[in-house]
Coordinates of C-alpha atoms in Angstrom, one line a residue:
X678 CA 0.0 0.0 0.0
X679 CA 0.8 3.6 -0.2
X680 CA -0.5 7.2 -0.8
X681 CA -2.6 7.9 -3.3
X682 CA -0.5 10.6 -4.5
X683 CA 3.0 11.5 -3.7
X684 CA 3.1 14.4 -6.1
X685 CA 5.8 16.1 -7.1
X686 CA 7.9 13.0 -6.3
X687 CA 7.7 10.0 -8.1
X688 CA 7.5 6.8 -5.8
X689 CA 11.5 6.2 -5.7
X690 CA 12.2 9.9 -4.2
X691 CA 8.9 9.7 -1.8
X692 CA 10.6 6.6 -0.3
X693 CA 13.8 8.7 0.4
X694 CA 11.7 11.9 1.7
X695 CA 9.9 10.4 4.2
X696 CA 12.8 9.4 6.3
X697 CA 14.4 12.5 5.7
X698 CA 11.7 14.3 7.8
X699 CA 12.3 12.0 10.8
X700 CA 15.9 12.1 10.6
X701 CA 16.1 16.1 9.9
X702 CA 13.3 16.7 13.1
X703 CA 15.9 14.5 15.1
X704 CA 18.9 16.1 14.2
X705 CA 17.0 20.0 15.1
X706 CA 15.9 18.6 18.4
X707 CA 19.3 16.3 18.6
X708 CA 21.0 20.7 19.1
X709 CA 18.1 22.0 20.9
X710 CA 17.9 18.5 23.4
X711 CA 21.2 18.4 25.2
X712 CA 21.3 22.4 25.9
X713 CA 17.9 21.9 27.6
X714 CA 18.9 19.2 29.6
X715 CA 21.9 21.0 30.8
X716 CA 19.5 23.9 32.0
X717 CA 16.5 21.6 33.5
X718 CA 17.7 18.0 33.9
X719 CA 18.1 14.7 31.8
X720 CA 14.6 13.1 33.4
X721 CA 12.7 15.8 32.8
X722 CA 14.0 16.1 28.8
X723 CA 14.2 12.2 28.6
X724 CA 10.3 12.2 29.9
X725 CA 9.1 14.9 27.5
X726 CA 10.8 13.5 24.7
X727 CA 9.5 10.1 24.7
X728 CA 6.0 10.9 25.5
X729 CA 6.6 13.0 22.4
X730 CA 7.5 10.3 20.7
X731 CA 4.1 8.7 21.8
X732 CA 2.3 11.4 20.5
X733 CA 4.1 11.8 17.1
X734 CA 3.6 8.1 16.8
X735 CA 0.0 8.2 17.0
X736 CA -0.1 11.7 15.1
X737 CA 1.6 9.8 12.5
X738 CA -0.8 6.7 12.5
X739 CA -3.8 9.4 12.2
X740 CA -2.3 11.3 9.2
X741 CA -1.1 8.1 7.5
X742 CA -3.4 8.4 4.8
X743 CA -2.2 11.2 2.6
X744 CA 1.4 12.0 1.8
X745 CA 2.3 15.6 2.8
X746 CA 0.4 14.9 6.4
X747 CA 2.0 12.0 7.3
X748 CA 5.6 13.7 6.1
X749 CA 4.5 16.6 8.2
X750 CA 3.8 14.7 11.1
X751 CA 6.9 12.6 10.7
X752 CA 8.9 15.9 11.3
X753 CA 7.1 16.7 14.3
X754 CA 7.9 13.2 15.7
X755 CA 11.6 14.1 14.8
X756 CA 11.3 17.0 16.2
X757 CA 9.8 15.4 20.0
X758 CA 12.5 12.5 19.6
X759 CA 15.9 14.2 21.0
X760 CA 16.3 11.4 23.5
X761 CA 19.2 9.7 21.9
X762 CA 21.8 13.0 22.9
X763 CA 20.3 13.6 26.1
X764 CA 20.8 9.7 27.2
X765 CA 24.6 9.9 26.3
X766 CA 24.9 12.7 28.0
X767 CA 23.3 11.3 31.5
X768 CA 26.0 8.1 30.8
X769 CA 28.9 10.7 30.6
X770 CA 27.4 12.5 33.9
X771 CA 27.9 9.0 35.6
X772 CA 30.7 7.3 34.5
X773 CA 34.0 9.3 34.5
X774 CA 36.5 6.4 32.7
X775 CA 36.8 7.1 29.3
X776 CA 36.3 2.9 29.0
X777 CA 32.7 2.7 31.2
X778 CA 31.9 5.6 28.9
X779 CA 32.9 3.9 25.4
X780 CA 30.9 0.6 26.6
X781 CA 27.7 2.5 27.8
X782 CA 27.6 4.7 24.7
X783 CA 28.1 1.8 22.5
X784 CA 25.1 0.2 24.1
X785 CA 23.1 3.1 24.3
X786 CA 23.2 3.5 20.5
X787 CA 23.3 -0.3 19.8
X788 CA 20.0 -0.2 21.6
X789 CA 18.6 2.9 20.1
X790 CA 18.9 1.0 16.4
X791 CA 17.4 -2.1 17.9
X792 CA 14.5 -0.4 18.8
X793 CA 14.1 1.7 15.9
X794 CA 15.0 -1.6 13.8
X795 CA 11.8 -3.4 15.8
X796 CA 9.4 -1.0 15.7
X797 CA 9.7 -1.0 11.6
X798 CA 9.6 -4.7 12.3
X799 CA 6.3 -4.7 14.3
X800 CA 4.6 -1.8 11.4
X801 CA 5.1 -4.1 8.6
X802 CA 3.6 -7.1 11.0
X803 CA 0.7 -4.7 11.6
X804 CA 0.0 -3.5 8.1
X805 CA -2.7 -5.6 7.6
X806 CA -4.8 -4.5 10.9
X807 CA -5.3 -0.4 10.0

């Protein structure tokens, strides 16, 4: 399946553009993330980000039915999903050796593509139920 129009890009590019809004909405709030958690805290920045994440999910889900909504809505999920710098920045808060620090980052991101390798896992099991 897919949107019933994807004008001006042909199929090919549209499959390229929509990631491209994710990824540039993470790499805005990826700047903005880590200076805010400086100021107010990692838990509270961690917190807001994820249930952002929530909430751009379902935005997503809602708006999944034309093409320039659900790329709009994939920005604004980017741009409530800085969690990734914020959480290696709590792991260099706790650990001062530059090893402990190497080993938590690498899982940290190790997990990070885990879960963003399931949940694309999980939508093509789901495709079929709405």
């Amino acid at each position: 399946d897919s949107f019933p129009s994807t004008a001006p890009f042909d199929f090919s590019a549209a499959t390229y553009f929509i990631p491209l809004t994710g990824l540039l909405g993470m790499a805005i709030a990826g700047v903005f993330a880590g200076k805010i958690s400086d100021k107010i805290g990692r838990k509270p920045v961690v917190l807001f980000c994820l249930a952002g994440s929530m909430f751009g999910g379902a935005l997503k889900w809602f708006l999944r039915h034309g093409f320039w909504p659900f790329c709009i809505a994939n920005l604004v999920n980017g741009l409530l999903s800085g969690t990734l710098p914020v959480a290696l920045a709590y792991s260099s808060d706790l650990f001062s050796s530059e090893r402990e620090k190497s080993k938590n980052f690498t899982a940290i991101v190790g997990l990070y593509v885990v879960g963003q390798s399931t949940g694309g896992i999980f939508a093509i099991l789901m495709q079929n139920h709405g």
